[in-house]
Amino acid sequence: MADDHNNDAPPAYDGPSKDVKAPLTPTNIPAMNAGPAYVPSAGPSAQQPVQVYHYDNPITGEHVVSLLPPNHPEMICLQSGQHVLHTSYGLLGLLAAVFWFPLGIGLCLLDRRVKCTRCGRLVEDGVCA
């Protein structure tokens, strides 16, 4: 079987020579054959207004701007000025309180976690957590 062309040589290129180190400018950027570009339509759902709420912190007196509505649990805690606290103690702290009684009580207090039951915010995290 005779082969009519030479497989060792690359195909000839007769186009204009390019400088590889030249920066890209709008005139020398190669055209891409991609599909039609996506252009978002400006329909009624494109621009929905965002509701912003303004609050005053009763403890510090500072002005707070939030996206959360007034009936959200975090904003109820902010408006009332206090959290509904729930304290829980870790297993290591309880074991330390039982086995090393006088010193263990202090270690148990280090392993406590205080959390608001209304909004879920962690008010105080223990050292061992």
PDB file of C-alpha atoms in Angstrom:
ATOM      1  CA  MET A   1       0.000   0.000   0.000  1.00  0.00           C
ATOM      2  CA  ALA A   2       1.545   3.244  -1.086  1.00  0.00           C
ATOM      3  CA  ASP A   3       1.151   6.403   0.997  1.00  0.00           C
ATOM      4  CA  ASP A   4       0.813   9.550  -1.113  1.00  0.00           C
ATOM      5  CA  HIS A   5       1.630  12.121   1.590  1.00  0.00           C
ATOM      6  CA  ASN A   6       4.379  12.468   4.147  1.00  0.00           C
ATOM      7  CA  ASN A   7       3.224  11.772   7.765  1.00  0.00           C
ATOM      8  CA  ASP A   8       6.326  13.299   9.360  1.00  0.00           C
ATOM      9  CA  ALA A   9       5.809  16.913   8.307  1.00  0.00           C
ATOM     10  CA  PRO A  10       3.038  19.078   9.805  1.00  0.00           C
ATOM     11  CA  PRO A  11       0.506  20.644   7.424  1.00  0.00           C
ATOM     12  CA  ALA A  12       1.498  23.918   5.844  1.00  0.00           C
ATOM     13  CA  TYR A  13      -0.048  27.130   7.172  1.00  0.00           C
ATOM     14  CA  ASP A  14      -0.304  30.016   4.739  1.00  0.00           C
ATOM     15  CA  GLY A  15      -2.022  32.557   7.045  1.00  0.00           C
ATOM     16  CA  PRO A  16      -0.504  35.739   8.447  1.00  0.00           C
ATOM     17  CA  SER A  17       2.072  35.289  11.163  1.00  0.00           C
ATOM     18  CA  LYS A  18       1.064  36.228  14.718  1.00  0.00           C
ATOM     19  CA  ASP A  19       3.183  37.620  17.508  1.00  0.00           C
ATOM     20  CA  VAL A  20       2.500  35.329  20.461  1.00  0.00           C
ATOM     21  CA  LYS A  21       3.635  37.890  23.026  1.00  0.00           C
ATOM     22  CA  ALA A  22       1.411  40.695  21.732  1.00  0.00           C
ATOM     23  CA  PRO A  23      -1.334  41.823  24.167  1.00  0.00           C
ATOM     24  CA  LEU A  24      -4.941  41.196  23.241  1.00  0.00           C
ATOM     25  CA  THR A  25      -6.779  44.200  21.880  1.00  0.00           C
ATOM     26  CA  PRO A  26     -10.302  44.369  20.439  1.00  0.00           C
ATOM     27  CA  THR A  27      -8.843  44.172  16.946  1.00  0.00           C
ATOM     28  CA  ASN A  28      -6.817  40.960  17.402  1.00  0.00           C
ATOM     29  CA  ILE A  29      -9.188  38.892  19.579  1.00  0.00           C
ATOM     30  CA  PRO A  30     -10.204  35.786  17.647  1.00  0.00           C
ATOM     31  CA  ALA A  31     -13.900  35.410  16.931  1.00  0.00           C
ATOM     32  CA  MET A  32     -15.656  32.590  18.738  1.00  0.00           C
ATOM     33  CA  ASN A  33     -18.366  30.569  17.080  1.00  0.00           C
ATOM     34  CA  ALA A  34     -20.639  30.258  20.100  1.00  0.00           C
ATOM     35  CA  GLY A  35     -24.402  30.220  20.078  1.00  0.00           C
ATOM     36  CA  PRO A  36     -26.504  33.314  20.551  1.00  0.00           C
ATOM     37  CA  ALA A  37     -25.620  35.308  23.643  1.00  0.00           C
ATOM     38  CA  TYR A  38     -28.053  35.200  26.566  1.00  0.00           C
ATOM     39  CA  VAL A  39     -29.629  38.559  27.236  1.00  0.00           C
ATOM     40  CA  PRO A  40     -31.892  38.690  30.301  1.00  0.00           C
ATOM     41  CA  SER A  41     -35.261  40.249  29.716  1.00  0.00           C
ATOM     42  CA  ALA A  42     -36.410  43.110  31.888  1.00  0.00           C
ATOM     43  CA  GLY A  43     -39.754  41.585  32.808  1.00  0.00           C
ATOM     44  CA  PRO A  44     -41.795  42.151  35.945  1.00  0.00           C
ATOM     45  CA  SER A  45     -39.867  39.489  37.889  1.00  0.00           C
ATOM     46  CA  ALA A  46     -36.453  41.004  37.103  1.00  0.00           C
ATOM     47  CA  GLN A  47     -36.686  43.836  39.640  1.00  0.00           C
ATOM     48  CA  GLN A  48     -38.572  42.971  42.789  1.00  0.00           C
ATOM     49  CA  PRO A  49     -38.343  45.594  45.519  1.00  0.00           C
ATOM     50  CA  VAL A  50     -36.501  44.574  48.660  1.00  0.00           C
ATOM     51  CA  GLN A  51     -38.269  45.413  51.915  1.00  0.00           C
ATOM     52  CA  VAL A  52     -35.913  47.028  54.436  1.00  0.00           C
ATOM     53  CA  TYR A  53     -36.933  47.399  58.086  1.00  0.00           C
ATOM     54  CA  HIS A  54     -35.606  49.973  60.544  1.00  0.00           C
ATOM     55  CA  TYR A  55     -35.300  49.233  64.266  1.00  0.00           C
ATOM     56  CA  ASP A  56     -33.946  50.979  67.345  1.00  0.00           C
ATOM     57  CA  ASN A  57     -32.034  48.836  69.815  1.00  0.00           C
ATOM     58  CA  PRO A  58     -33.589  49.574  73.252  1.00  0.00           C
ATOM     59  CA  ILE A  59     -30.397  48.720  75.156  1.00  0.00           C
ATOM     60  CA  THR A  60     -27.759  50.621  73.171  1.00  0.00           C
ATOM     61  CA  GLY A  61     -30.046  53.074  71.358  1.00  0.00           C
ATOM     62  CA  GLU A  62     -28.372  52.407  68.000  1.00  0.00           C
ATOM     63  CA  HIS A  63     -30.318  52.392  64.742  1.00  0.00           C
ATOM     64  CA  VAL A  64     -30.478  48.943  63.130  1.00  0.00           C
ATOM     65  CA  VAL A  65     -31.355  48.350  59.475  1.00  0.00           C
ATOM     66  CA  SER A  66     -32.349  44.769  58.644  1.00  0.00           C
ATOM     67  CA  LEU A  67     -34.019  42.658  55.979  1.00  0.00           C
ATOM     68  CA  LEU A  68     -35.765  40.580  58.665  1.00  0.00           C
ATOM     69  CA  PRO A  69     -39.467  41.368  59.303  1.00  0.00           C
ATOM     70  CA  PRO A  70     -40.702  42.446  62.760  1.00  0.00           C
ATOM     71  CA  ASN A  71     -42.247  39.028  63.483  1.00  0.00           C
ATOM     72  CA  HIS A  72     -38.938  37.179  62.962  1.00  0.00           C
ATOM     73  CA  PRO A  73     -37.648  35.684  66.256  1.00  0.00           C
ATOM     74  CA  GLU A  74     -34.335  37.569  66.121  1.00  0.00           C
ATOM     75  CA  MET A  75     -36.143  40.880  65.688  1.00  0.00           C
ATOM     76  CA  ILE A  76     -38.543  40.072  68.538  1.00  0.00           C
ATOM     77  CA  CYS A  77     -35.520  39.579  70.803  1.00  0.00           C
ATOM     78  CA  LEU A  78     -34.013  42.835  69.521  1.00  0.00           C
ATOM     79  CA  GLN A  79     -37.226  44.813  70.068  1.00  0.00           C
ATOM     80  CA  SER A  80     -37.775  43.441  73.570  1.00  0.00           C
ATOM     81  CA  GLY A  81     -34.122  43.985  74.457  1.00  0.00           C
ATOM     82  CA  GLN A  82     -33.574  40.568  75.980  1.00  0.00           C
ATOM     83  CA  HIS A  83     -33.205  36.938  75.052  1.00  0.00           C
ATOM     84  CA  VAL A  84     -35.003  33.985  76.615  1.00  0.00           C
ATOM     85  CA  LEU A  85     -31.952  32.152  77.923  1.00  0.00           C
ATOM     86  CA  HIS A  86     -31.516  28.407  78.342  1.00  0.00           C
ATOM     87  CA  THR A  87     -28.334  27.052  79.940  1.00  0.00           C
ATOM     88  CA  SER A  88     -27.058  23.563  79.201  1.00  0.00           C
ATOM     89  CA  TYR A  89     -23.953  21.886  80.574  1.00  0.00           C
ATOM     90  CA  GLY A  90     -21.663  19.584  78.636  1.00  0.00           C
ATOM     91  CA  LEU A  91     -20.988  15.972  79.486  1.00  0.00           C
ATOM     92  CA  LEU A  92     -17.334  16.625  80.352  1.00  0.00           C
ATOM     93  CA  GLY A  93     -18.305  19.378  82.776  1.00  0.00           C
ATOM     94  CA  LEU A  94     -20.892  17.188  84.490  1.00  0.00           C
ATOM     95  CA  LEU A  95     -18.427  14.320  84.835  1.00  0.00           C
ATOM     96  CA  ALA A  96     -15.794  16.681  86.241  1.00  0.00           C
ATOM     97  CA  ALA A  97     -18.323  18.063  88.765  1.00  0.00           C
ATOM     98  CA  VAL A  98     -19.128  14.555  89.998  1.00  0.00           C
ATOM     99  CA  PHE A  99     -15.650  13.076  90.149  1.00  0.00           C
ATOM    100  CA  TRP A 100     -13.604  16.125  91.244  1.00  0.00           C
ATOM    101  CA  PHE A 101     -16.250  17.717  93.437  1.00  0.00           C
ATOM    102  CA  PRO A 102     -14.899  21.050  94.619  1.00  0.00           C
ATOM    103  CA  LEU A 103     -12.768  21.783  91.555  1.00  0.00           C
ATOM    104  CA  GLY A 104     -15.196  20.036  89.210  1.00  0.00           C
ATOM    105  CA  ILE A 105     -17.951  22.607  89.812  1.00  0.00           C
ATOM    106  CA  GLY A 106     -15.721  25.302  88.337  1.00  0.00           C
ATOM    107  CA  LEU A 107     -14.911  23.067  85.389  1.00  0.00           C
ATOM    108  CA  CYS A 108     -18.623  22.419  84.905  1.00  0.00           C
ATOM    109  CA  LEU A 109     -19.242  26.167  84.715  1.00  0.00           C
ATOM    110  CA  LEU A 110     -16.569  26.440  82.035  1.00  0.00           C
ATOM    111  CA  ASP A 111     -18.382  23.790  79.972  1.00  0.00           C
ATOM    112  CA  ARG A 112     -21.767  25.516  79.858  1.00  0.00           C
ATOM    113  CA  ARG A 113     -23.602  26.771  76.784  1.00  0.00           C
ATOM    114  CA  VAL A 114     -26.178  29.571  76.996  1.00  0.00           C
ATOM    115  CA  LYS A 115     -28.599  29.789  74.066  1.00  0.00           C
ATOM    116  CA  CYS A 116     -31.741  31.828  73.374  1.00  0.00           C
ATOM    117  CA  THR A 117     -34.775  29.560  73.040  1.00  0.00           C
ATOM    118  CA  ARG A 118     -36.713  32.137  70.999  1.00  0.00           C
ATOM    119  CA  CYS A 119     -34.250  33.056  68.239  1.00  0.00           C
ATOM    120  CA  GLY A 120     -31.629  30.299  68.608  1.00  0.00           C
ATOM    121  CA  ARG A 121     -28.675  32.694  68.993  1.00  0.00           C
ATOM    122  CA  LEU A 122     -25.735  31.340  70.964  1.00  0.00           C
ATOM    123  CA  VAL A 123     -25.196  33.897  73.731  1.00  0.00           C
ATOM    124  CA  GLU A 124     -22.304  32.201  75.525  1.00  0.00           C
ATOM    125  CA  ASP A 125     -20.314  29.203  74.369  1.00  0.00           C
ATOM    126  CA  GLY A 126     -18.366  27.057  76.775  1.00  0.00           C
ATOM    127  CA  VAL A 127     -14.590  26.720  76.712  1.00  0.00           C
ATOM    128  CA  CYS A 128     -14.754  23.003  75.892  1.00  0.00           C
ATOM    129  CA  ALA A 129     -17.257  23.306  73.030  1.00  0.00           C
TER     130      ALA A 129
END
